[in-house]
C-alpha cells in the first residue's frame, strides 16, 4: 500500500522505516525538501541529519507535504504538534479527502521547558483540530501514547499493554487497526475509544507519561489498562 | 491513628470504612452535619443516604469539616473537586498545619455532562491549588486515578497495576505510602511522581480514564505502567 508519513523526526522515521520493511511503498513528507536535505547537524534529540538517515533507508523517498498528501493512500501525521495543522493543510485537504489520516502527534508546548504543557487540552484536542482542518479526511488518533520504539515494536515492552484508536469513521479505524496488527500489536491490545473526541484522553494522558518518565528516568514503558 | 476523611460520598465512605477496619480511629467530615444526616434520598450515583450508611458503619463518626481538621492526625480529601477548596479551607489551615493531607479528589467539571471536563488543567492542578490554599499542610496527591473499589482493595483488579503519589514533602509521601501498603497496595505498585506538580499528570489522566470506561462500559479497571 502507498503510505505517506508527514514529518522527518524520530517518530516519522521510525514509522516510515517499519512500514517500509513490512512491504509498503512509503514516502516521507516535509515542508521543504531541499532544506531538510541540507541539514548537517543532529536535531535537538540527537538524531542524525535526515540526509544521512536516508542513505541507510533508501526505500523511503523524501517528498513535499503536498506530494505526500497526493501519493499516500494512507497518510500518517508524525510531525510535532506545533507544526501539525500547517503540515496537514500543506498536504492538502483535497488530496486527503476520503483518505485515512492516522494522527500520531502530541500538541506539546515546550515554551516552559520540560515537562511540556499541552497547547490544546480539555475542551478540544489536536486530533479534533486536524479533523476540522481537513474535514473530508478520516482522522484516526493513535500511537500518541508512547515512545517511537514502542509504537513500531510493541514487543519492546513485555506483556500486556495498550494502544488506543479514536476516530469518527469506523472503517478508517478498522484500516488503522489492520496496520497496527501488521506492526505487531495484538488484537486485544488495541482499545477503541470511540469518536475523535477520544483523542483528548490520549493526548491528556501525556501529562502522566512525562511525569512517569521523569520518575523512572526512561521512556521505555507503556501504559496498560488492566481489567477486573 | 486518628484519620479524618473529608467527604461523605462514595469515595469518602469507602476510604473511611477501609481505614476503620484496619484499626484506625476514623471520622468523616462534612459541611453541615445536620443537613447530611437529614438526607433521605440516594445521591445522584445511587448511594444510600449517609444516615443509613452510618447505621451499618457505627465506628465512623460524622463531624464538621472543622472538627475533622482538628481531629485527624492524617486528613484525606475525598470531596468532589468542585467542593474541595472550600472543604479544605473549612477544615482549617491552622488545624492542618504540619499534617499530611492526602488529596484523592478530581477537579471534574460536569457542566457539559459526561464525560466530564476538568475545571483546572495543564498549567495547574487541584492538588497544587489545595497545597496553595493550606500552605502549611503537607499535601500528597494519590488514589485519584481509579474507582473507589480499587482504591481500597487493589486486589479488585488482578495482577500488576499502579497507584501514584505526588507531593513536595518526602516524609508525607512516606506516610501515605505506608497507608497504601496497609490497604494492600504492593510496594512496587506505588509510583512516586515527585513534587505536587505531578498531580497534573494523574488528574489529566482522568480524561483517558473516562474515555476507557465509556469504551469498556465499566470502571472495573486500573492503569498500569509496564516497563521494558
Short mmCIF file of C-alpha atoms in Angstrom, two decimals:
data_model
loop_
_atom_site.label_atom_id
_atom_site.label_comp_id
_atom_site.label_asym_id
_atom_site.label_seq_id
_atom_site.Cartn_x
_atom_site.Cartn_y
_atom_site.Cartn_z
CA UNK A 1 0.00 0.00 0.00
CA UNK A 2 1.18 3.55 -0.68
CA UNK A 3 1.70 5.25 2.68
CA UNK A 4 2.81 8.84 3.24
CA UNK A 5 4.33 9.81 6.57
CA UNK A 6 4.37 13.53 7.36
CA UNK A 7 7.36 14.50 9.49
CA UNK A 8 11.09 13.74 9.26
CA UNK A 9 11.79 13.46 13.01
CA UNK A 10 12.28 10.42 15.19
CA UNK A 11 8.62 9.32 15.07
CA UNK A 12 8.24 9.83 11.31
CA UNK A 13 11.44 7.93 10.57
CA UNK A 14 10.52 5.04 12.89
CA UNK A 15 7.04 4.63 11.40
CA UNK A 16 8.21 5.06 7.80
CA UNK A 17 11.01 2.52 8.23
CA UNK A 18 8.76 -0.01 9.94
CA UNK A 19 6.01 0.24 7.33
CA UNK A 20 8.60 0.02 4.56
CA UNK A 21 10.07 -3.19 6.00
CA UNK A 22 6.52 -4.60 6.03
CA UNK A 23 6.46 -4.18 2.25
CA UNK A 24 4.57 -0.91 1.97
CA UNK A 25 5.56 1.76 -0.51
CA UNK A 26 6.45 4.63 1.83
CA UNK A 27 7.28 8.29 1.29
CA UNK A 28 8.11 10.86 3.96
CA UNK A 29 6.70 14.36 3.56
CA UNK A 30 8.47 17.51 4.69
CA UNK A 31 7.81 21.24 4.44
CA UNK A 32 10.86 21.98 2.29
CA UNK A 33 12.73 19.03 0.76
CA UNK A 34 15.89 20.97 -0.06
CA UNK A 35 16.09 22.48 3.41
CA UNK A 36 15.58 19.10 5.08
CA UNK A 37 18.31 17.52 2.96
CA UNK A 38 20.67 20.46 3.53
CA UNK A 39 20.78 19.96 7.31
CA UNK A 40 24.11 18.62 8.53
CA UNK A 41 23.61 18.82 12.32
CA UNK A 42 21.81 16.30 14.55
CA UNK A 43 18.37 17.55 15.70
CA UNK A 44 17.68 18.62 19.31
CA UNK A 45 17.07 15.00 20.27
CA UNK A 46 20.42 13.92 18.83
CA UNK A 47 19.00 12.19 15.74
CA UNK A 48 21.29 12.16 12.74
CA UNK A 49 20.54 14.60 9.87
CA UNK A 50 17.85 13.30 7.52
CA UNK A 51 20.17 13.04 4.50
CA UNK A 52 22.38 10.70 6.50
CA UNK A 53 19.40 8.62 7.67
CA UNK A 54 18.17 8.34 4.10
CA UNK A 55 21.43 6.74 2.96
CA UNK A 56 20.67 3.76 5.18
CA UNK A 57 16.94 3.81 4.31
CA UNK A 58 16.94 4.24 0.51
CA UNK A 59 13.48 2.68 0.08
CA UNK A 60 11.84 5.67 1.79
CA UNK A 61 11.67 8.71 -0.52
CA UNK A 62 11.52 12.27 0.75
CA UNK A 63 8.88 14.48 -0.89
CA UNK A 64 6.99 17.69 -0.15
CA UNK A 65 3.94 17.64 2.11
CA UNK A 66 1.75 18.24 -0.96
CA UNK A 67 3.30 15.36 -2.92
CA UNK A 68 2.99 13.15 0.17
CA UNK A 69 -0.68 14.03 0.53
CA UNK A 70 -1.28 13.21 -3.12
CA UNK A 71 0.76 9.99 -3.07
CA UNK A 72 -0.36 8.21 0.09
CA UNK A 73 -3.42 6.02 0.15
CA UNK A 74 -2.98 6.26 3.91
CA UNK A 75 -1.35 9.34 5.44
CA UNK A 76 0.33 9.37 8.87
CA UNK A 77 0.84 12.64 10.73
CA UNK A 78 4.09 12.28 12.65
CA UNK A 79 5.02 15.94 12.79
CA UNK A 80 5.45 17.73 16.10
CA UNK A 81 2.15 19.09 17.35
CA UNK A 82 3.01 22.74 16.84
CA UNK A 83 3.62 22.04 13.14
CA UNK A 84 0.81 19.55 12.57
CA UNK A 85 -2.01 21.79 11.36
CA UNK A 86 0.26 23.52 8.85
CA UNK A 87 1.62 20.17 7.68
CA UNK A 88 -1.81 18.67 7.18
CA UNK A 89 -3.02 21.78 5.36
CA UNK A 90 0.08 21.68 3.15
CA UNK A 91 -0.61 18.01 2.41
CA UNK A 92 -3.85 19.36 1.03
CA UNK A 93 -7.45 18.97 2.10
CA UNK A 94 -8.37 17.86 -1.43
CA UNK A 95 -5.51 15.32 -1.53
CA UNK A 96 -6.61 13.91 1.80
CA UNK A 97 -10.33 13.77 1.05
CA UNK A 98 -11.66 10.30 1.75
CA UNK A 99 -8.27 9.03 2.94
CA UNK A 100 -7.37 7.59 6.32
CA UNK A 101 -5.24 10.10 8.25
CA UNK A 102 -3.53 8.45 11.21
CA UNK A 103 -2.64 11.25 13.62
CA UNK A 104 0.18 10.19 15.95
CA UNK A 105 1.15 13.69 17.11
CA UNK A 106 1.04 15.33 20.54
CA UNK A 107 0.21 19.06 20.94
CA UNK A 108 3.25 19.72 23.11
CA UNK A 109 4.01 23.25 24.23
CA UNK A 110 7.71 23.33 25.10
CA UNK A 111 7.79 27.08 25.79
CA UNK A 112 8.01 26.49 29.56
CA UNK A 113 10.65 23.74 29.23
CA UNK A 114 10.22 20.18 30.45
CA UNK A 115 7.85 18.61 31.26
CA UNK A 116 5.87 20.05 28.32
CA UNK A 117 2.46 21.67 28.61
CA UNK A 118 -0.26 20.99 26.04
CA UNK A 119 -1.20 23.70 23.53
CA UNK A 120 -4.75 22.35 23.25
CA UNK A 121 -6.44 20.46 26.06
CA UNK A 122 -9.63 19.57 27.93
CA UNK A 123 -12.30 21.10 25.66
CA UNK A 124 -10.53 20.24 22.40
CA UNK A 125 -7.61 18.20 21.10
CA UNK A 126 -5.11 18.21 18.26
CA UNK A 127 -6.91 15.22 16.77
CA UNK A 128 -10.17 17.17 16.66
CA UNK A 129 -8.41 20.28 15.28
CA UNK A 130 -6.92 18.21 12.48
CA UNK A 131 -10.28 16.60 11.71
CA UNK A 132 -11.81 20.10 11.44
CA UNK A 133 -8.88 21.35 9.28
CA UNK A 134 -9.34 18.54 6.74
CA UNK A 135 -12.99 17.60 7.23
CA UNK A 136 -13.09 15.14 4.35
CA UNK A 137 -10.15 13.13 5.65
CA UNK A 138 -10.99 10.30 8.01
CA UNK A 139 -8.81 11.07 11.03
CA UNK A 140 -7.85 8.33 13.47
CA UNK A 141 -5.84 9.27 16.54
CA UNK A 142 -3.45 6.53 17.54
CA UNK A 143 0.09 5.70 18.70
CA UNK A 144 0.50 9.04 20.51
CA UNK A 145 0.79 7.50 23.98
CA UNK A 146 4.26 6.00 23.78
CA UNK A 147 7.86 6.28 22.65
CA UNK A 148 8.50 5.67 18.92
CA UNK A 149 10.42 2.45 19.74
CA UNK A 150 7.22 1.02 21.25
CA UNK A 151 4.93 2.35 18.51
CA UNK A 152 6.69 0.31 15.85
CA UNK A 153 7.69 -2.66 18.02
CA UNK A 154 5.16 -3.45 20.76
CA UNK A 155 7.42 -6.29 21.98
CA UNK A 156 9.90 -3.56 23.03
CA UNK A 157 7.81 -3.63 26.25
CA UNK A 158 6.90 -7.13 27.50
CA UNK A 159 3.45 -8.43 28.31
CA UNK A 160 0.07 -6.73 28.12
CA UNK A 161 -0.03 -3.03 27.28
CA UNK A 162 -2.26 -0.92 25.08
CA UNK A 163 -2.53 1.26 22.04
CA UNK A 164 -5.65 3.37 21.56
CA UNK A 165 -7.62 4.33 18.45
CA UNK A 166 -10.16 7.16 18.29
CA UNK A 167 -11.97 8.45 15.24
CA UNK A 168 -15.39 9.17 13.82
CA UNK A 169 -15.15 6.73 10.90
CA UNK A 170 -15.41 3.04 11.84
CA UNK A 171 -13.92 1.83 8.54
CA UNK A 172 -10.93 4.14 8.95
CA UNK A 173 -10.39 2.76 12.45
CA UNK A 174 -10.51 -0.75 11.01
CA UNK A 175 -7.82 0.23 8.47
CA UNK A 176 -5.61 1.67 11.22
CA UNK A 177 -6.25 -1.38 13.39
CA UNK A 178 -5.11 -3.53 10.47
CA UNK A 179 -1.89 -1.52 10.18
CA UNK A 180 -1.33 -1.84 13.93
CA UNK A 181 -1.83 -5.61 13.67
CA UNK A 182 0.74 -5.71 10.83
CA UNK A 183 3.20 -3.82 13.03
CA UNK A 184 2.75 -6.47 15.69
CA UNK A 185 0.09 -5.11 18.04
CA UNK A 186 -2.01 -7.97 19.44
CA UNK A 187 -5.71 -7.62 18.73
CA UNK A 188 -6.62 -7.40 22.41
CA UNK A 189 -4.07 -4.61 22.94
CA UNK A 190 -5.92 -2.24 20.58
CA UNK A 191 -8.52 -0.28 22.53
CA UNK A 192 -11.17 1.62 20.55
CA UNK A 193 -12.12 4.83 22.39
CA UNK A 194 -14.97 5.75 20.06
CA UNK A 195 -15.08 9.09 18.21
CA UNK A 196 -12.24 11.51 17.58
CA UNK A 197 -13.07 13.26 20.89
CA UNK A 198 -11.28 10.30 22.50
CA UNK A 199 -8.08 12.00 21.29
CA UNK A 200 -8.43 14.29 24.31
CA UNK A 201 -7.94 11.33 26.62
CA UNK A 202 -4.84 10.01 24.89
CA UNK A 203 -3.30 13.47 24.47
CA UNK A 204 -4.00 14.46 28.09
CA UNK A 205 -2.51 11.18 29.30
CA UNK A 206 0.82 12.56 28.05
CA UNK A 207 0.97 14.71 31.21
CA UNK A 208 1.12 11.46 33.19
CA UNK A 209 3.54 9.93 30.66
CA UNK A 210 6.04 12.76 31.14
CA UNK A 211 5.67 12.64 34.95
CA UNK A 212 6.26 8.87 34.90
CA UNK A 213 9.24 9.19 32.55
CA UNK A 214 10.74 11.79 34.90
CA UNK A 215 10.18 9.45 37.85
CA UNK A 216 11.59 6.36 36.12
CA UNK A 217 14.33 8.16 34.18
CA UNK A 218 13.30 6.40 30.96
CA UNK A 219 10.67 6.38 28.23
CA UNK A 220 10.97 2.61 27.92
CA UNK A 221 7.48 1.82 29.19
CA UNK A 222 3.90 1.80 28.02
CA UNK A 223 0.50 2.16 29.60
CA UNK A 224 -1.83 -0.79 30.15
CA UNK A 225 -5.47 -0.88 31.09
CA UNK A 226 -5.86 -3.81 33.48
CA UNK A 227 -9.41 -5.12 33.80
CA UNK A 228 -11.08 -6.84 36.70
CA UNK B 1 -4.03 6.57 64.14
CA UNK B 2 -6.66 9.32 64.08
CA UNK B 3 -7.68 9.85 60.47
CA UNK B 4 -10.22 12.38 59.19
CA UNK B 5 -11.83 11.85 55.80
CA UNK B 6 -13.43 14.92 54.22
CA UNK B 7 -16.44 14.00 52.09
CA UNK B 8 -19.50 11.78 52.68
CA UNK B 9 -19.80 10.41 49.13
CA UNK B 10 -18.83 7.06 47.69
CA UNK B 11 -15.08 7.70 47.86
CA UNK B 12 -15.15 9.14 51.39
CA UNK B 13 -17.23 6.26 52.69
CA UNK B 14 -15.05 3.63 51.02
CA UNK B 15 -11.82 5.09 52.37
CA UNK B 16 -13.24 5.75 55.85
CA UNK B 17 -14.63 2.22 56.13
CA UNK B 18 -11.43 0.61 54.91
CA UNK B 19 -9.18 2.59 57.26
CA UNK B 20 -11.57 1.88 60.12
CA UNK B 21 -11.43 -1.88 59.51
CA UNK B 22 -7.63 -1.60 59.60
CA UNK B 23 -7.94 -0.38 63.19
CA UNK B 24 -7.66 3.37 62.65
CA UNK B 25 -9.83 5.82 64.55
CA UNK B 26 -11.75 7.43 61.68
CA UNK B 27 -14.11 10.40 61.44
CA UNK B 28 -15.82 11.71 58.33
CA UNK B 29 -16.09 15.46 57.89
CA UNK B 30 -18.98 17.21 56.17
CA UNK B 31 -20.00 20.79 55.54
CA UNK B 32 -23.19 20.60 57.63
CA UNK B 33 -23.67 17.56 59.88
CA UNK B 34 -27.39 18.08 60.41
CA UNK B 35 -28.06 18.55 56.72
CA UNK B 36 -26.03 15.46 55.79
CA UNK B 37 -27.94 13.34 58.35
CA UNK B 38 -31.30 14.78 57.27
CA UNK B 39 -30.98 13.46 53.71
CA UNK B 40 -33.35 10.60 52.96
CA UNK B 41 -32.82 10.16 49.22
CA UNK B 42 -29.99 8.26 47.49
CA UNK B 43 -27.38 10.57 45.94
CA UNK B 44 -27.04 11.03 42.15
CA UNK B 45 -24.87 7.91 41.96
CA UNK B 46 -27.49 5.84 43.77
CA UNK B 47 -25.62 5.60 47.08
CA UNK B 48 -27.84 5.26 50.14
CA UNK B 49 -28.33 8.34 52.38
CA UNK B 50 -25.47 8.86 54.80
CA UNK B 51 -27.62 8.29 57.92
CA UNK B 52 -28.50 4.85 56.60
CA UNK B 53 -24.85 4.08 55.76
CA UNK B 54 -23.81 5.12 59.24
CA UNK B 55 -26.10 2.57 60.88
CA UNK B 56 -24.02 -0.20 59.32
CA UNK B 57 -20.74 1.65 59.94
CA UNK B 58 -21.09 2.87 63.56
CA UNK B 59 -17.34 3.08 64.17
CA UNK B 60 -17.06 6.02 61.77
CA UNK B 61 -18.33 9.25 63.34
CA UNK B 62 -19.68 12.18 61.32
CA UNK B 63 -18.33 15.60 62.30
CA UNK B 64 -17.97 19.07 60.77
CA UNK B 65 -15.08 19.84 58.42
CA UNK B 66 -13.53 22.00 61.18
CA UNK B 67 -13.78 19.23 63.78
CA UNK B 68 -12.40 16.74 61.25
CA UNK B 69 -9.46 19.03 60.51
CA UNK B 70 -8.73 19.36 64.22
CA UNK B 71 -9.17 15.65 64.99
CA UNK B 72 -7.24 13.88 62.23
CA UNK B 73 -3.53 13.29 62.50
CA UNK B 74 -3.85 12.48 58.81
CA UNK B 75 -6.57 14.13 56.72
CA UNK B 76 -7.92 12.70 53.47
CA UNK B 77 -9.70 14.92 50.95
CA UNK B 78 -12.39 12.77 49.32
CA UNK B 79 -14.81 15.56 48.44
CA UNK B 80 -15.80 16.21 44.85
CA UNK B 81 -13.34 18.54 43.15
CA UNK B 82 -15.73 21.49 42.91
CA UNK B 83 -16.15 21.41 46.71
CA UNK B 84 -12.57 20.56 47.65
CA UNK B 85 -11.06 24.00 48.19
CA UNK B 86 -13.97 25.10 50.39
CA UNK B 87 -13.80 21.82 52.32
CA UNK B 88 -10.09 22.10 52.96
CA UNK B 89 -10.42 25.74 53.99
CA UNK B 90 -13.29 24.82 56.33
CA UNK B 91 -11.13 22.06 57.80
CA UNK B 92 -8.85 24.94 58.70
CA UNK B 93 -5.40 25.92 57.56
CA UNK B 94 -4.27 26.13 61.21
CA UNK B 95 -5.76 22.70 62.00
CA UNK B 96 -3.99 21.19 59.00
CA UNK B 97 -0.60 22.86 59.57
CA UNK B 98 2.12 20.24 59.59
CA UNK B 99 -0.32 17.40 58.88
CA UNK B 100 -0.36 15.01 55.95
CA UNK B 101 -3.27 15.87 53.64
CA UNK B 102 -3.93 13.04 51.20
CA UNK B 103 -5.82 14.57 48.28
CA UNK B 104 -7.79 11.92 46.39
CA UNK B 105 -10.14 14.31 44.53
CA UNK B 106 -10.57 15.05 40.83
CA UNK B 107 -11.41 18.57 39.59
CA UNK B 108 -14.32 17.36 37.47
CA UNK B 109 -16.46 19.88 35.65
CA UNK B 110 -19.79 18.17 34.98
CA UNK B 111 -21.43 21.26 33.48
CA UNK B 112 -21.19 19.82 29.95
CA UNK B 113 -22.41 16.37 31.01
CA UNK B 114 -20.43 13.16 30.60
CA UNK B 115 -17.58 12.62 30.02
CA UNK B 116 -16.57 15.38 32.46
CA UNK B 117 -14.17 18.20 31.65
CA UNK B 118 -11.55 19.35 34.16
CA UNK B 119 -12.01 22.67 35.97
CA UNK B 120 -8.24 23.08 36.35
CA UNK B 121 -5.75 21.53 33.95
CA UNK B 122 -2.40 21.73 32.17
CA UNK B 123 -0.77 24.73 33.90
CA UNK B 124 -2.15 23.93 37.36
CA UNK B 125 -3.98 21.17 39.23
CA UNK B 126 -6.37 20.71 42.11
CA UNK B 127 -3.55 19.19 44.14
CA UNK B 128 -1.45 22.33 43.64
CA UNK B 129 -4.44 24.59 44.38
CA UNK B 130 -5.03 22.75 47.65
CA UNK B 131 -1.34 22.98 48.58
CA UNK B 132 -1.50 26.75 47.99
CA UNK B 133 -4.78 27.05 49.95
CA UNK B 134 -3.28 25.35 53.02
CA UNK B 135 0.43 26.00 52.58
CA UNK B 136 1.46 24.52 55.92
CA UNK B 137 -0.27 21.20 55.26
CA UNK B 138 1.82 18.56 53.53
CA UNK B 139 -0.32 17.64 50.53
CA UNK B 140 0.12 14.30 48.80
CA UNK B 141 -1.95 13.58 45.70
CA UNK B 142 -2.87 9.92 45.45
CA UNK B 143 -5.64 7.41 44.69
CA UNK B 144 -7.35 9.78 42.21
CA UNK B 145 -6.78 7.55 39.17
CA UNK B 146 -9.28 4.78 39.88
CA UNK B 147 -12.69 3.70 41.11
CA UNK B 148 -13.20 3.71 44.90
CA UNK B 149 -13.50 -0.10 44.90
CA UNK B 150 -9.93 -0.32 43.59
CA UNK B 151 -8.56 2.44 45.85
CA UNK B 152 -9.42 0.48 48.98
CA UNK B 153 -8.91 -3.02 47.56
CA UNK B 154 -6.15 -3.23 44.94
CA UNK B 155 -6.92 -6.94 44.50
CA UNK B 156 -10.26 -5.86 42.99
CA UNK B 157 -8.20 -5.74 39.76
CA UNK B 158 -5.81 -8.68 39.27
CA UNK B 159 -2.09 -8.50 38.59
CA UNK B 160 0.20 -5.52 38.23
CA UNK B 161 -1.35 -2.05 38.23
CA UNK B 162 -0.34 1.24 39.79
CA UNK B 163 -1.19 3.93 42.27
CA UNK B 164 0.69 7.23 42.13
CA UNK B 165 1.88 9.60 44.83
CA UNK B 166 2.93 13.21 44.23
CA UNK B 167 3.86 15.78 46.84
CA UNK B 168 6.56 18.21 47.88
CA UNK B 169 7.24 16.60 51.29
CA UNK B 170 9.13 13.29 51.16
CA UNK B 171 8.14 12.31 54.71
CA UNK B 172 4.47 12.95 53.98
CA UNK B 173 4.75 10.74 50.87
CA UNK B 174 6.32 8.04 53.04
CA UNK B 175 3.34 8.29 55.45
CA UNK B 176 0.86 7.99 52.57
CA UNK B 177 2.87 5.12 51.09
CA UNK B 178 2.62 3.40 54.48
CA UNK B 179 -1.17 3.83 54.46
CA UNK B 180 -1.34 2.48 50.90
CA UNK B 181 0.73 -0.55 51.97
CA UNK B 182 -1.70 -1.13 54.89
CA UNK B 183 -4.63 -1.01 52.45
CA UNK B 184 -2.94 -3.72 50.41
CA UNK B 185 -1.02 -1.90 47.70
CA UNK B 186 2.18 -3.81 46.86
CA UNK B 187 5.32 -1.75 47.29
CA UNK B 188 6.24 -1.97 43.61
CA UNK B 189 2.77 -0.73 42.60
CA UNK B 190 3.30 2.65 44.29
CA UNK B 191 4.90 5.06 41.82
CA UNK B 192 6.36 8.29 43.19
CA UNK B 193 5.92 11.12 40.66
CA UNK B 194 7.96 13.67 42.59
CA UNK B 195 6.55 17.04 43.67
CA UNK B 196 2.90 18.07 43.87
CA UNK B 197 3.07 19.22 40.24
CA UNK B 198 2.81 15.50 39.41
CA UNK B 199 -0.88 15.88 40.38
CA UNK B 200 -1.39 17.38 36.90
CA UNK B 201 -0.46 14.07 35.34
CA UNK B 202 -2.76 11.96 37.47
CA UNK B 203 -5.65 14.43 37.19
CA UNK B 204 -5.26 14.80 33.41
CA UNK B 205 -5.13 11.02 33.03
CA UNK B 206 -8.78 11.06 34.10
CA UNK B 207 -9.69 12.18 30.56
CA UNK B 208 -8.33 8.84 29.36
CA UNK B 209 -9.97 7.01 32.29
CA UNK B 210 -13.42 8.31 31.31
CA UNK B 211 -12.86 7.53 27.62
CA UNK B 212 -11.76 3.99 28.52
CA UNK B 213 -14.71 3.49 30.88
CA UNK B 214 -17.05 4.61 28.10
CA UNK B 215 -15.40 2.15 25.72
CA UNK B 216 -15.42 -0.79 28.16
CA UNK B 217 -18.76 0.03 29.79
CA UNK B 218 -17.23 -0.35 33.25
CA UNK B 219 -14.99 1.37 35.78
CA UNK B 220 -13.64 -2.00 36.93
CA UNK B 221 -10.09 -1.45 35.69
CA UNK B 222 -6.93 0.33 36.65
CA UNK B 223 -3.95 1.75 34.86
CA UNK B 224 -0.55 0.06 34.85
CA UNK B 225 2.82 1.34 33.78
CA UNK B 226 4.57 -1.58 32.07
CA UNK B 227 8.33 -1.28 31.88
CA UNK B 228 10.76 -2.70 29.34
#
